[in-house]
Amino acid sequence: MSEPTPPARELRIPSLARVEGETALHLRIRHGTVTEARLSIYEPPRFFEAFLRGRAHTEPPDLTSRICGICPVAYQMSACRAIEDACGVVVDGQLAALRRLLYCGEWIESQTLHIHMLHAPDFLGEDDVIGLSRSHLEHVRRGLRLKQTGNAVVELLGGRAIHPVNVRLGGFHRAPTRAELRPLEERLRTALDDAWDTVRWVAGFEFPDAECDADLLALAEPGTYAIESGVPTVLPYAATPPPYGFPLRDFTDHVAEEQVPHSTALHSRLDGRRHLTGSLARWAVSGHLLSPLALEAARAAGLGDPPSRAGTGRGEACRNPYRSILVRAVEVLYAVEEALRIIAEYERPARPYTEVPPRAGTGHGATEAPRGLLYHRYALDGGGRVTGARIVPPTAQNQGAIEEDLRRLVQAGLDRGEGSEAELTRLCERAVRNHDPCISCSAHFLELDIQRTH
Amino acid sequence: MSTPTPPQPPARPRLGVFKLASCDGCQLTLLDCEDELLGIAAELDIAHFLEASGDIAPGPYDLVLVEGSVSTPEHLERIRRIRADARHLVTIGACATAGGVQALRNYADVEGYLAAVYARPAYIETLATSTPVSAHVPVDFELRGCPIDRGQLVEVITAFLAGRKPAIANHSVCFSCKRRGNVCVTVAQGTPCLGPVTHAGCGALCPTYGRGCYGCFGPAGTTNLPALVPLMQRDGMGEEDIARFLHTFNVTAFTAVEEQAQPGTADAEGPG
């Protein structure tokens, strides 16, 4: 080349706003080409997997809830399932229904938080929910009301919305009476209208074209939209391999975490490929199992039909990360409906929990956190002491796909002539928030700033 | 808070919310104040709150809420900068007030921890300890809990706006439990409960749901821990179980109280 090489341009966004936890972005651009997009997580290591060792088998549900204040129920549910699996106990009937109800509460409040407080401001040119409340007060009020209803479900079943105290191995410390659940019904009926209105509202947003070329991974459960249990199921991006599932006990054989030099985080690969978990993946894997009402809302929102498992060729996955807000809104509607259904069918169980006597073994548990598939594995000794713990949170799995998404979106932005630092910063922040990353979830993310030399 | 009514309050006091090592739950408590959130936003200029807004204004701030513990070399610098920018600094939650659950590393070999979690531990920058903010800079008020209580947070903000000390009771969970009309889980069921030595604030949630308090608000202002130990032993807990029970969500705080709780000093004030 005869021209002198211009210096590589670097863009750093030191602290990313409106995400849960702390992260920074680092882009490197050479000759108008994005050569690197890096999500640097500076959430400090907190060593959960290490200090869980030596604890009693009853403790991980309370301890791991502290990994994330936004989805503590997800941690409690994945931990319970993994330890119960190790001890050979299956929780079913009304206790399983109560767990799903608790999880619906978390879905409602957490997804609503993301929709209204973190994500919607991007579509409406506002900095935050306070700005949004000036321009769209009615919508913010509705969001706060919905979120409060989700919190009310978690508070009634769990004692409090953040780090609930009522969850234990085998079920709950105390199961509510039917009468105690009744006041929730009225709130949830109002929430059903609010959730519908939210779907209509977000459906009116303007969605830039984008496509994420990652495999989609979510749990699948026969006959129901998987939330608190299921089999890991993959919808690959490419035509081959065809969609497939694998036993949960083989999770870490398929989803391999590695420490990579260009990022501070542990990255996961799904059978060697980039993958995404979360709302878009759930819609792709289980969308056809949503309720008729939720499917109607999805169609009205422009999502069309979800991929049909029956192989009729109808429907398609949504791979536009901007549209994840639509799927979240539909999931809130579904969770409200599910909560109403569970309450209507509720009979107080004779005992609030099933005994989970310890035994030596290894157990696996995975549930659908609002942000995606959350996997736990525990090894126990005969006395019930934890001898090993492994936690694979959704954000750790999504990071590779998020970085690739960032690279493509910034490249498209540059190609459109959006080259200013402010424009690119805005674009990147939006791109990351599309995926609703939960950084403190990433219990073993860490800070590192190494320049890549190749 | 330390200052009485300011003579000429500015138009709107400026609020900064900062985070160190934590789960974000205590900051989220502010967003969970659904009924009060818009009111708070009207009274305070939210100048720095990354979880909620990309609109960040530099300090100084009139009121700073800090979540999370000091656990990396960078935190040591950051907490000093935050303090320098804060007229009033309030720590929110067990991490900022007592080191949090991640302070379990304080009793372990952190090199071993690193090797257990990371393939290449040399990459990681971390301190061997997780410590409360007050170990490094002066703190004006400590709000307890894992997580903090919404009502107590609103009280702290209200008190700040009114220029008075927050009315946060320093008594134990037992008081709240009696007020709630609960039957004592220790007396009636022989369930080990840390309520007698734990700071009030949660509304005695665990006993209300039929389990023993697990101490997530840390030690109450006045406690008599040695008196509780025989009760826990009576209810089937061994020495190791008791140690684990106390050393979980407020590791350093209960340790400090244990050290203070010698005969004759049982009424010593807890930190803060």
XYZ file of C-alpha atoms in Angstrom:
726
model
C 0.000 0.000 0.000
C 1.372 3.395 -0.954
C -0.784 5.494 1.394
C 0.340 5.777 4.975
C -1.881 3.755 7.232
C -4.094 6.024 9.326
C -3.954 5.225 13.005
C -6.605 2.912 14.243
C -9.493 4.821 15.719
C -10.636 3.761 19.113
C -13.886 4.448 20.836
C -14.282 3.758 24.497
C -17.473 4.053 26.429
C -16.179 3.897 29.970
C -19.416 3.048 31.702
C -22.511 1.762 30.074
C -25.767 3.078 31.462
C -29.133 1.421 31.986
C -27.847 -2.081 32.269
C -27.670 -4.097 35.429
C -24.097 -4.212 36.659
C -21.026 -2.460 35.327
C -19.510 -2.747 31.931
C -17.564 -0.756 29.375
C -17.261 -0.930 25.603
C -14.181 -0.789 23.484
C -14.303 -0.504 19.702
C -11.412 -0.453 17.312
C -11.961 0.895 13.838
C -9.432 0.794 11.005
C -10.071 2.164 7.513
C -13.747 2.459 8.282
C -13.888 -1.174 9.288
C -14.674 -2.327 12.783
C -11.812 -4.628 13.659
C -12.821 -5.206 17.232
C -15.862 -4.789 19.436
C -15.282 -5.666 23.028
C -17.581 -5.653 25.968
C -15.294 -5.152 28.960
C -16.926 -6.171 32.138
C -15.473 -4.558 35.203
C -17.861 -6.103 37.618
C -15.418 -7.498 40.157
C -15.184 -11.224 40.830
C -17.278 -12.304 43.800
C -16.273 -15.983 43.944
C -19.651 -17.579 44.478
C -18.598 -20.887 42.986
C -15.652 -20.966 45.357
C -17.333 -20.035 48.638
C -20.300 -22.334 48.006
C -17.945 -25.236 48.616
C -18.242 -26.505 52.151
C -21.725 -25.050 52.613
C -24.727 -27.243 53.433
C -26.911 -28.391 50.543
C -29.755 -26.258 51.899
C -27.798 -23.025 51.487
C -27.231 -22.350 47.766
C -30.774 -21.071 47.075
C -30.326 -18.206 49.576
C -26.660 -17.656 48.754
C -26.875 -17.623 44.966
C -29.884 -15.293 44.952
C -27.295 -12.674 45.967
C -25.626 -12.992 42.585
C -28.355 -10.847 41.079
C -30.800 -8.436 42.662
C -32.847 -8.247 39.468
C -33.491 -11.962 39.015
C -32.980 -13.591 42.443
C -35.866 -16.024 41.859
C -34.099 -17.419 38.796
C -31.035 -18.189 40.923
C -33.132 -19.753 43.660
C -35.065 -21.896 41.196
C -32.016 -23.135 39.264
C -30.195 -23.881 42.538
C -33.175 -25.783 43.975
C -33.610 -27.848 40.839
C -29.922 -28.760 40.674
C -29.713 -29.824 44.319
C -33.012 -31.703 44.185
C -31.679 -33.464 41.102
C -28.556 -34.463 43.026
C -30.742 -35.792 45.852
C -33.159 -37.598 43.531
C -36.207 -35.507 44.471
C -38.827 -34.213 42.050
C -41.091 -31.388 43.191
C -44.470 -31.576 41.471
C -48.150 -30.777 41.844
C -49.186 -27.579 43.588
C -45.659 -26.928 44.867
C -44.381 -26.895 41.290
C -47.285 -24.626 40.338
C -46.387 -22.226 43.161
C -42.815 -22.108 41.940
C -44.039 -21.229 38.455
C -46.274 -18.548 39.974
C -43.315 -17.059 41.856
C -41.274 -17.120 38.644
C -44.117 -15.435 36.724
C -43.952 -12.629 39.284
C -40.248 -12.193 38.599
C -40.812 -12.270 34.836
C -43.486 -9.587 35.125
C -41.440 -7.225 37.271
C -38.051 -7.818 35.673
C -39.199 -7.723 32.043
C -41.348 -4.666 32.790
C -38.362 -2.956 34.420
C -36.318 -3.574 31.312
C -39.049 -2.533 28.889
C -40.013 0.740 30.577
C -36.992 1.891 32.516
C -34.048 0.610 30.543
C -35.070 -0.077 26.955
C -38.008 2.115 25.887
C -36.125 5.401 26.406
C -33.859 4.335 23.495
C -36.790 4.207 21.087
C -38.213 7.525 22.201
C -35.058 9.611 22.343
C -34.987 9.960 26.122
C -32.050 9.519 28.467
C -33.938 7.656 31.132
C -37.245 6.842 32.754
C -37.382 10.293 34.349
C -37.185 11.921 30.929
C -39.682 9.385 29.690
C -42.052 10.317 32.481
C -42.033 13.897 31.206
C -42.884 12.934 27.634
C -44.854 9.716 28.186
C -46.180 9.878 31.729
C -49.154 7.603 31.117
C -46.910 4.834 29.801
C -44.427 5.173 32.645
C -47.264 5.057 35.175
C -48.591 1.917 33.545
C -45.110 0.389 33.622
C -44.681 1.189 37.306
C -48.114 -0.323 38.008
C -47.247 -3.512 36.116
C -43.896 -3.789 37.815
C -45.573 -3.320 41.167
C -47.937 -6.186 40.372
C -45.007 -8.463 39.529
C -43.347 -7.405 42.762
C -46.586 -8.080 44.656
C -46.614 -11.682 43.402
C -42.984 -12.226 44.432
C -43.545 -10.451 47.754
C -46.578 -12.524 48.652
C -44.947 -15.841 47.811
C -41.377 -14.943 48.682
C -41.698 -12.355 51.446
C -39.894 -9.659 49.490
C -39.189 -8.862 45.854
C -35.398 -8.805 46.125
C -33.819 -11.942 47.625
C -37.062 -13.661 48.644
C -36.850 -15.611 51.919
C -39.647 -18.149 51.528
C -37.995 -20.434 48.947
C -36.356 -23.630 50.171
C -35.313 -26.977 48.794
C -38.391 -29.021 48.030
C -40.720 -26.019 47.876
C -41.477 -23.247 50.327
C -41.190 -22.585 54.040
C -44.839 -21.652 54.022
C -47.467 -22.182 51.335
C -50.112 -19.470 51.019
C -53.793 -20.156 51.547
C -56.204 -19.623 48.669
C -57.600 -16.605 50.480
C -54.138 -15.044 50.685
C -53.706 -15.315 46.934
C -57.095 -13.780 46.161
C -56.054 -10.102 46.393
C -53.472 -10.806 43.702
C -56.193 -11.815 41.263
C -57.693 -8.366 41.086
C -54.313 -6.741 40.529
C -53.400 -9.303 37.902
C -56.645 -8.636 36.008
C -55.712 -4.957 35.811
C -52.212 -6.066 34.841
C -53.632 -8.076 31.967
C -54.979 -4.864 30.439
C -51.747 -3.030 31.223
C -49.722 -5.809 29.604
C -51.878 -5.671 26.462
C -51.471 -1.897 26.323
C -47.717 -2.308 26.729
C -47.591 -4.681 23.756
C -49.550 -2.144 21.673
C -47.284 0.665 22.835
C -43.982 -1.019 22.030
C -45.396 -2.345 18.740
C -45.563 1.289 17.623
C -41.838 1.829 18.098
C -39.568 2.113 15.105
C -37.311 -0.918 14.705
C -34.081 -0.615 12.765
C -33.233 -3.582 10.544
C -30.790 -5.947 12.167
C -30.192 -9.641 12.402
C -28.265 -11.665 14.910
C -26.573 -14.635 13.255
C -26.325 -16.723 16.400
C -27.858 -20.057 17.324
C -30.769 -19.736 19.711
C -30.772 -21.782 22.931
C -33.722 -22.124 25.300
C -35.383 -24.746 27.441
C -38.267 -26.704 25.958
C -40.987 -28.386 27.976
C -43.766 -30.455 26.414
C -47.081 -28.640 26.315
C -46.035 -25.419 28.004
C -43.896 -22.332 27.505
C -40.789 -23.375 29.430
C -39.947 -21.234 32.449
C -38.904 -23.237 35.499
C -37.817 -26.464 33.808
C -37.126 -28.069 30.465
C -34.625 -29.595 28.094
C -31.965 -27.392 26.464
C -33.005 -27.007 22.844
C -31.111 -25.376 19.999
C -32.429 -23.654 16.910
C -29.267 -23.267 14.821
C -28.813 -20.211 12.614
C -27.516 -22.187 9.674
C -29.597 -24.766 7.811
C -27.514 -27.505 9.354
C -27.537 -28.997 11.855
C -31.324 -29.189 12.241
C -32.889 -28.126 15.548
C -31.796 -30.403 18.371
C -31.881 -30.855 22.105
C -29.522 -32.421 24.612
C -29.820 -33.758 28.157
C -29.241 -31.158 30.832
C -26.538 -33.311 32.433
C -24.493 -32.783 29.245
C -24.866 -28.987 29.404
C -21.205 -28.139 29.916
C -20.196 -30.552 27.155
C -22.243 -28.435 24.745
C -21.897 -24.986 26.289
C -18.205 -24.642 26.944
C -16.868 -21.638 28.822
C -13.398 -20.387 28.144
C -11.283 -17.479 29.226
C -10.333 -15.623 26.066
C -7.495 -13.138 25.705
C -9.496 -10.319 24.093
C -12.145 -10.186 26.766
C -12.193 -10.169 30.491
C -15.182 -12.459 30.659
C -15.536 -16.146 30.399
C -17.020 -16.740 26.958
C -19.336 -19.589 26.131
C -19.652 -21.408 22.852
C -22.461 -23.755 21.978
C -20.976 -26.741 20.179
C -18.318 -24.366 18.891
C -20.786 -21.743 17.663
C -22.012 -18.356 18.910
C -25.336 -18.526 20.644
C -27.981 -16.404 22.252
C -30.359 -17.203 25.092
C -33.243 -15.071 26.355
C -36.534 -13.804 24.952
C -35.674 -14.233 21.265
C -34.495 -17.801 21.888
C -37.561 -18.669 23.970
C -39.869 -17.306 21.292
C -38.072 -19.408 18.676
C -38.070 -22.607 20.720
C -41.394 -22.444 22.596
C -43.385 -19.608 21.021
C -45.968 -22.008 19.584
C -46.814 -23.051 23.156
C -47.831 -19.559 24.262
C -51.483 -19.002 25.138
C -53.906 -17.996 22.370
C -54.115 -14.507 23.891
C -50.330 -14.057 23.935
C -50.097 -15.345 20.375
C -52.785 -12.911 19.300
C -50.845 -10.080 20.956
C -47.671 -11.242 19.240
C -49.357 -11.204 15.857
C -50.846 -7.770 16.543
C -47.352 -6.579 17.471
C -46.008 -7.716 14.116
C -44.067 -10.718 15.372
C -46.102 -13.050 13.190
C -46.213 -16.710 14.064
C -43.445 -18.398 16.013
C -41.657 -21.321 14.374
C -43.928 -24.331 14.459
C -42.460 -27.460 15.957
C -44.902 -29.547 13.905
C -42.830 -28.803 10.842
C -45.663 -27.170 8.941
C -43.240 -24.539 7.708
C -45.380 -21.832 9.263
C -43.905 -19.058 11.330
C -40.385 -17.854 11.881
C -37.915 -16.939 14.564
C -37.299 -13.264 15.310
C -33.598 -12.508 15.096
C -33.756 -8.742 15.217
C -32.410 -7.826 18.658
C -34.238 -4.468 18.602
C -37.497 -6.422 18.485
C -36.658 -8.298 21.673
C -38.724 -5.646 23.464
C -41.802 -6.986 21.622
C -41.152 -10.545 22.762
C -40.588 -9.319 26.316
C -43.900 -7.477 26.257
C -45.665 -10.605 24.979
C -43.949 -12.659 27.690
C -45.203 -10.249 30.350
C -48.739 -10.691 29.041
C -48.291 -14.463 29.096
C -46.840 -14.423 32.625
C -49.805 -12.390 33.886
C -52.204 -14.876 32.310
C -50.250 -17.841 33.696
C -50.282 -16.301 37.166
C -54.066 -15.911 36.976
C -54.461 -19.494 35.774
C -52.262 -20.919 38.555
C -54.101 -18.944 41.221
C -57.486 -20.080 39.870
C -56.399 -23.726 40.042
C -54.573 -23.451 43.356
C -55.255 -25.811 46.240
C -53.065 -25.391 49.281
C -50.756 -28.418 49.496
C -50.810 -30.488 52.682
C -47.148 -29.650 53.301
C -45.267 -26.594 52.022
C -42.267 -28.635 50.935
C -41.036 -32.098 50.035
C -38.158 -33.381 52.146
C -34.830 -33.318 50.304
C -32.517 -35.621 52.257
C -28.902 -35.261 51.166
C -26.977 -37.942 49.361
C -23.690 -37.991 47.496
C -24.034 -37.077 43.847
C -24.056 -34.408 41.201
C -27.175 -32.533 40.136
C -28.064 -30.203 37.297
C -30.678 -27.471 37.177
C -31.653 -24.978 34.517
C -34.473 -22.464 34.333
C -35.366 -19.528 32.110
C -34.239 -16.371 33.891
C -35.819 -13.275 32.309
C -32.478 -12.794 30.517
C -32.076 -16.382 29.435
C -31.097 -19.881 30.362
C -29.434 -20.123 33.772
C -27.607 -23.373 34.528
C -26.418 -24.593 37.937
C -24.539 -27.761 38.837
C -23.669 -28.941 42.331
C -21.655 -31.867 43.582
C -22.573 -33.032 47.088
C -20.910 -35.420 49.503
C -22.897 -37.947 51.529
C -23.465 -35.438 54.334
C -24.911 -32.890 51.946
C -21.841 -30.639 51.837
C -21.279 -28.866 48.542
C -17.987 -30.058 47.107
C -18.230 -28.257 43.797
C -20.462 -25.643 42.158
C -20.764 -24.424 38.609
C -22.983 -21.554 37.511
C -23.421 -20.527 33.868
C -25.495 -17.345 33.691
C -27.229 -16.107 30.532
C -25.082 -13.022 30.031
C -21.900 -15.098 29.969
C -23.457 -17.202 27.243
C -24.686 -14.203 25.278
C -21.520 -12.173 25.354
C -20.022 -13.537 22.150
C -23.259 -12.896 20.257
C -23.583 -9.413 21.765
C -20.061 -8.488 20.663
C -20.696 -9.771 17.150
C -23.978 -7.867 17.104
C -22.120 -4.717 18.180
C -19.557 -5.175 15.449
C -22.215 -5.532 12.755
C -24.383 -2.665 13.980
C -21.440 -0.278 14.267
C -20.239 -1.351 10.833
C -23.689 -0.669 9.400
C -23.718 2.677 11.192
C -20.324 3.601 9.728
C -21.505 2.531 6.265
C -24.488 4.869 6.662
C -22.091 7.678 7.537
C -22.800 7.738 11.272
C -19.230 8.145 12.375
C -19.279 10.645 15.204
C -18.403 9.464 18.638
C -21.806 10.469 19.977
C -23.616 8.577 17.229
C -21.560 5.442 17.681
C -21.870 5.580 21.443
C -25.632 5.800 21.161
C -25.699 2.953 18.676
C -23.570 0.725 20.894
C -25.503 1.431 24.039
C -28.728 0.590 22.253
C -27.218 -2.587 20.849
C -26.158 -3.791 24.273
C -29.464 -2.898 25.928
C -31.302 -4.841 23.232
C -29.897 -7.932 24.881
C -30.717 -6.867 28.434
C -27.398 -8.071 29.791
C -27.245 -8.691 33.477
C -23.676 -8.016 34.380
C -23.702 -8.786 38.066
C -25.249 -12.138 37.093
C -21.933 -12.841 35.589
C -20.569 -13.875 38.887
C -17.279 -14.685 37.320
C -16.851 -11.816 34.928
C -13.755 -9.827 35.609
C -11.847 -6.774 34.552
C -8.940 -6.898 32.196
C -7.680 -4.428 29.646
C -5.268 -6.166 27.324
C -4.745 -4.722 23.864
C -5.149 -7.295 21.195
C -2.072 -7.407 19.024
C -3.324 -9.495 16.133
C -27.524 13.114 58.999
C -24.751 15.164 60.434
C -25.853 18.666 59.433
C -29.081 20.208 60.635
C -31.254 22.241 58.289
C -29.047 23.888 55.675
C -29.520 27.668 55.739
C -30.069 28.174 52.000
C -30.918 24.894 50.337
C -30.192 24.805 46.626
C -33.092 24.537 44.198
C -32.859 20.754 44.120
C -30.265 18.691 45.952
C -28.186 16.514 43.665
C -28.255 12.742 44.135
C -25.502 10.355 43.087
C -25.859 6.574 43.214
C -22.678 4.521 42.946
C -21.852 0.842 42.946
C -18.892 -1.286 43.958
C -18.993 -5.126 44.282
C -22.647 -6.097 44.615
C -25.729 -7.612 43.023
C -27.480 -4.300 42.197
C -30.385 -5.230 44.464
C -30.073 -2.207 46.757
C -29.998 0.248 43.836
C -32.943 -1.631 42.405
C -34.786 -0.926 45.651
C -34.808 2.714 44.562
C -36.437 1.729 41.265
C -38.807 -0.510 43.238
C -40.173 2.567 45.018
C -42.850 2.638 42.331
C -45.219 4.829 44.338
C -42.522 7.246 45.428
C -40.145 7.191 42.455
C -41.593 10.073 40.507
C -41.939 12.069 43.738
C -38.302 11.453 44.612
C -37.288 12.476 41.099
C -39.205 15.713 41.570
C -37.416 16.538 44.826
C -33.916 15.444 43.885
C -31.834 16.023 40.808
C -30.686 12.504 39.927
C -27.251 13.502 38.717
C -25.543 10.105 38.646
C -27.405 6.791 38.638
C -25.952 4.548 35.968
C -28.435 1.745 36.405
C -31.261 4.130 35.562
C -29.812 6.806 33.332
C -27.135 7.607 30.793
C -27.470 11.275 31.672
C -24.499 11.663 33.996
C -23.445 14.914 35.605
C -20.167 15.366 37.482
C -20.064 15.965 41.238
C -20.150 17.306 43.816
C -23.355 15.638 44.973
C -25.403 16.580 47.996
C -26.413 13.000 48.752
C -24.503 9.947 47.623
C -25.801 6.401 48.023
C -23.119 3.732 47.723
C -23.921 0.095 47.086
C -21.329 -2.662 47.175
C -18.118 -3.549 48.964
C -14.522 -2.583 48.329
C -13.009 -5.624 46.663
C -10.528 -4.490 44.008
C -7.534 -2.114 43.971
C -9.560 0.190 41.709
C -12.365 0.363 44.294
C -9.912 1.817 46.814
C -9.330 4.750 44.491
C -12.935 5.033 43.441
C -14.376 5.173 46.955
C -12.021 8.059 47.825
C -13.111 9.964 44.730
C -16.758 9.294 45.535
C -16.260 10.512 49.118
C -14.528 13.666 47.898
C -17.553 14.403 45.725
C -20.152 13.705 48.411
C -21.555 16.135 50.957
C -23.392 13.245 52.622
C -22.420 9.653 52.026
C -24.857 6.894 52.883
C -23.963 3.239 52.368
C -26.871 1.086 51.273
C -26.928 -2.622 52.030
C -24.883 -5.384 53.556
C -22.105 -5.187 50.950
C -21.352 -1.491 51.470
C -21.999 -1.660 55.200
C -20.396 -4.986 56.121
C -18.528 -6.358 53.096
C -21.418 -8.495 51.868
C -21.613 -12.175 51.079
C -18.424 -11.856 49.031
C -16.573 -11.150 52.304
C -16.625 -14.914 52.820
C -13.328 -14.748 50.959
C -11.851 -12.889 53.939
C -11.589 -16.238 55.697
C -10.301 -18.172 52.721
C -7.345 -18.489 50.458
C -8.210 -16.123 47.626
C -5.515 -17.586 45.394
C -7.302 -20.893 45.781
C -10.624 -19.205 44.992
C -9.190 -17.708 41.829
C -7.876 -21.062 40.716
C -11.284 -22.635 41.395
C -13.166 -20.161 39.211
C -10.742 -19.080 36.518
C -8.499 -21.064 34.231
C -5.925 -18.288 34.154
C -6.101 -16.605 37.549
C -3.159 -14.311 36.808
C -5.556 -12.155 34.763
C -7.674 -11.216 37.720
C -7.213 -8.128 39.808
C -8.832 -8.506 43.159
C -8.139 -7.752 46.780
C -7.800 -10.618 49.227
C -10.659 -9.072 51.189
C -14.073 -7.567 50.641
C -14.539 -4.702 53.069
C -17.204 -2.165 54.003
C -16.967 1.408 52.757
C -16.463 2.648 56.324
C -13.134 0.797 56.459
C -11.806 3.281 53.921
C -13.643 6.607 54.144
C -15.951 8.342 56.637
C -19.586 7.378 56.229
C -22.466 9.584 57.363
C -25.080 6.877 57.668
C -25.231 3.122 57.128
C -28.434 1.559 55.890
C -28.490 -2.155 56.545
C -29.965 -5.151 54.823
C -29.405 -7.684 52.095
C -31.253 -6.123 50.435
C -32.178 -2.824 52.113
C -35.793 -2.186 52.929
C -37.743 0.121 50.623
C -39.438 1.964 53.503
C -36.115 2.589 55.239
C -34.592 3.907 51.998
C -37.467 6.351 51.531
C -37.007 7.413 55.174
C -33.282 8.093 54.632
C -34.007 10.198 51.548
C -36.879 12.010 53.253
C -34.715 12.728 56.306
C -31.964 14.054 54.091
C -34.395 16.382 52.329
C -35.736 17.568 55.686
C -32.228 17.986 57.093
C -32.773 15.593 59.992
C -31.371 12.273 61.168
C -33.094 9.239 59.651
C -35.481 7.587 62.090
C -34.209 4.030 61.664
C -34.776 1.871 64.715
C -31.654 0.162 66.016
C -33.439 -2.659 67.819
C -33.575 -6.342 66.944
C -35.861 -8.299 64.638
C -37.623 -9.692 67.737
C -39.332 -6.322 68.265
C -40.765 -6.378 64.729
C -41.749 -10.017 65.149
C -43.728 -9.308 68.323
C -45.362 -6.312 66.684
C -46.409 -8.552 63.825
C -47.978 -10.961 66.242
C -45.853 -13.912 65.194
C -45.450 -16.945 67.388
C -41.730 -17.237 68.236
C -40.217 -19.911 65.974
C -37.443 -20.663 68.467
C -39.681 -20.975 71.528
C -42.572 -22.774 69.824
C -40.824 -24.883 67.185
C -37.194 -25.031 68.261
C -36.138 -23.406 64.990
C -32.757 -21.657 65.231
C -33.315 -17.937 64.622
C -30.926 -14.983 64.559
C -33.785 -12.548 65.221
C -32.658 -11.695 68.761
C -29.312 -10.373 67.510
C -30.253 -9.070 64.069
C -31.001 -5.463 63.168
C -34.632 -4.680 62.439
C -35.739 -3.438 59.054
C -37.177 -6.385 57.145
C -40.358 -6.528 59.216
C -39.441 -9.960 60.615
C -40.020 -11.629 57.265
C -38.426 -15.012 57.909
C -40.316 -15.857 61.119
C -43.503 -14.639 59.427
C -42.891 -17.259 56.743
C -42.093 -19.910 59.323
C -38.332 -19.984 59.153
C -35.622 -18.639 61.418
C -34.060 -15.241 60.694
C -30.764 -15.686 58.858
C -29.321 -12.345 59.801
C -29.305 -10.502 56.480
C -29.604 -7.099 58.187
C -26.500 -7.689 60.319
C -26.199 -7.149 64.052
C -28.655 -4.985 65.971
C -27.384 -2.041 67.987
C -27.496 -3.994 71.211
C -27.137 -7.731 71.174
C -26.199 -10.535 73.457
C -24.896 -13.117 71.066
C -23.357 -15.382 73.745
C -26.821 -15.792 75.255
C -28.218 -17.011 71.940
C -25.553 -19.634 71.291
C -26.821 -22.211 73.849
C -30.317 -21.904 72.344
C -28.975 -22.700 68.884
C -27.065 -25.637 70.361
C -30.223 -26.844 72.103
C -31.939 -26.773 68.718
C -29.382 -29.123 67.197
C -26.733 -26.852 65.737
C -23.083 -27.770 66.099
C -20.269 -25.264 66.441
C -19.597 -25.324 62.721
C -23.285 -24.833 61.863
C -23.461 -21.812 64.156
C -20.337 -20.340 62.610
C -21.802 -20.725 59.109
C -25.135 -19.319 60.257
C -23.482 -16.143 61.531
C -20.896 -15.805 58.791
C -22.927 -15.451 55.668
C -24.486 -12.207 54.523
C -22.802 -9.859 57.001
C -19.618 -11.765 57.615
C -17.496 -9.021 59.104
C -20.289 -7.343 61.061
C -21.250 -10.326 63.180
C -17.578 -11.067 63.710
C -17.090 -7.566 65.063
C -20.032 -7.948 67.413
C -18.798 -11.320 68.607
C -15.495 -9.723 69.499
C -17.212 -6.844 71.314
C -19.777 -9.012 73.012
C -17.704 -9.818 76.062
C -19.460 -9.777 79.446
C -20.194 -6.215 80.432
C -20.089 -4.815 76.911
C -23.224 -6.447 75.607
C -24.801 -3.056 75.028
C -21.962 -1.783 72.846
C -23.168 0.113 69.813
C -22.784 -1.709 66.516
C -20.859 0.036 63.765
C -22.710 2.998 62.353
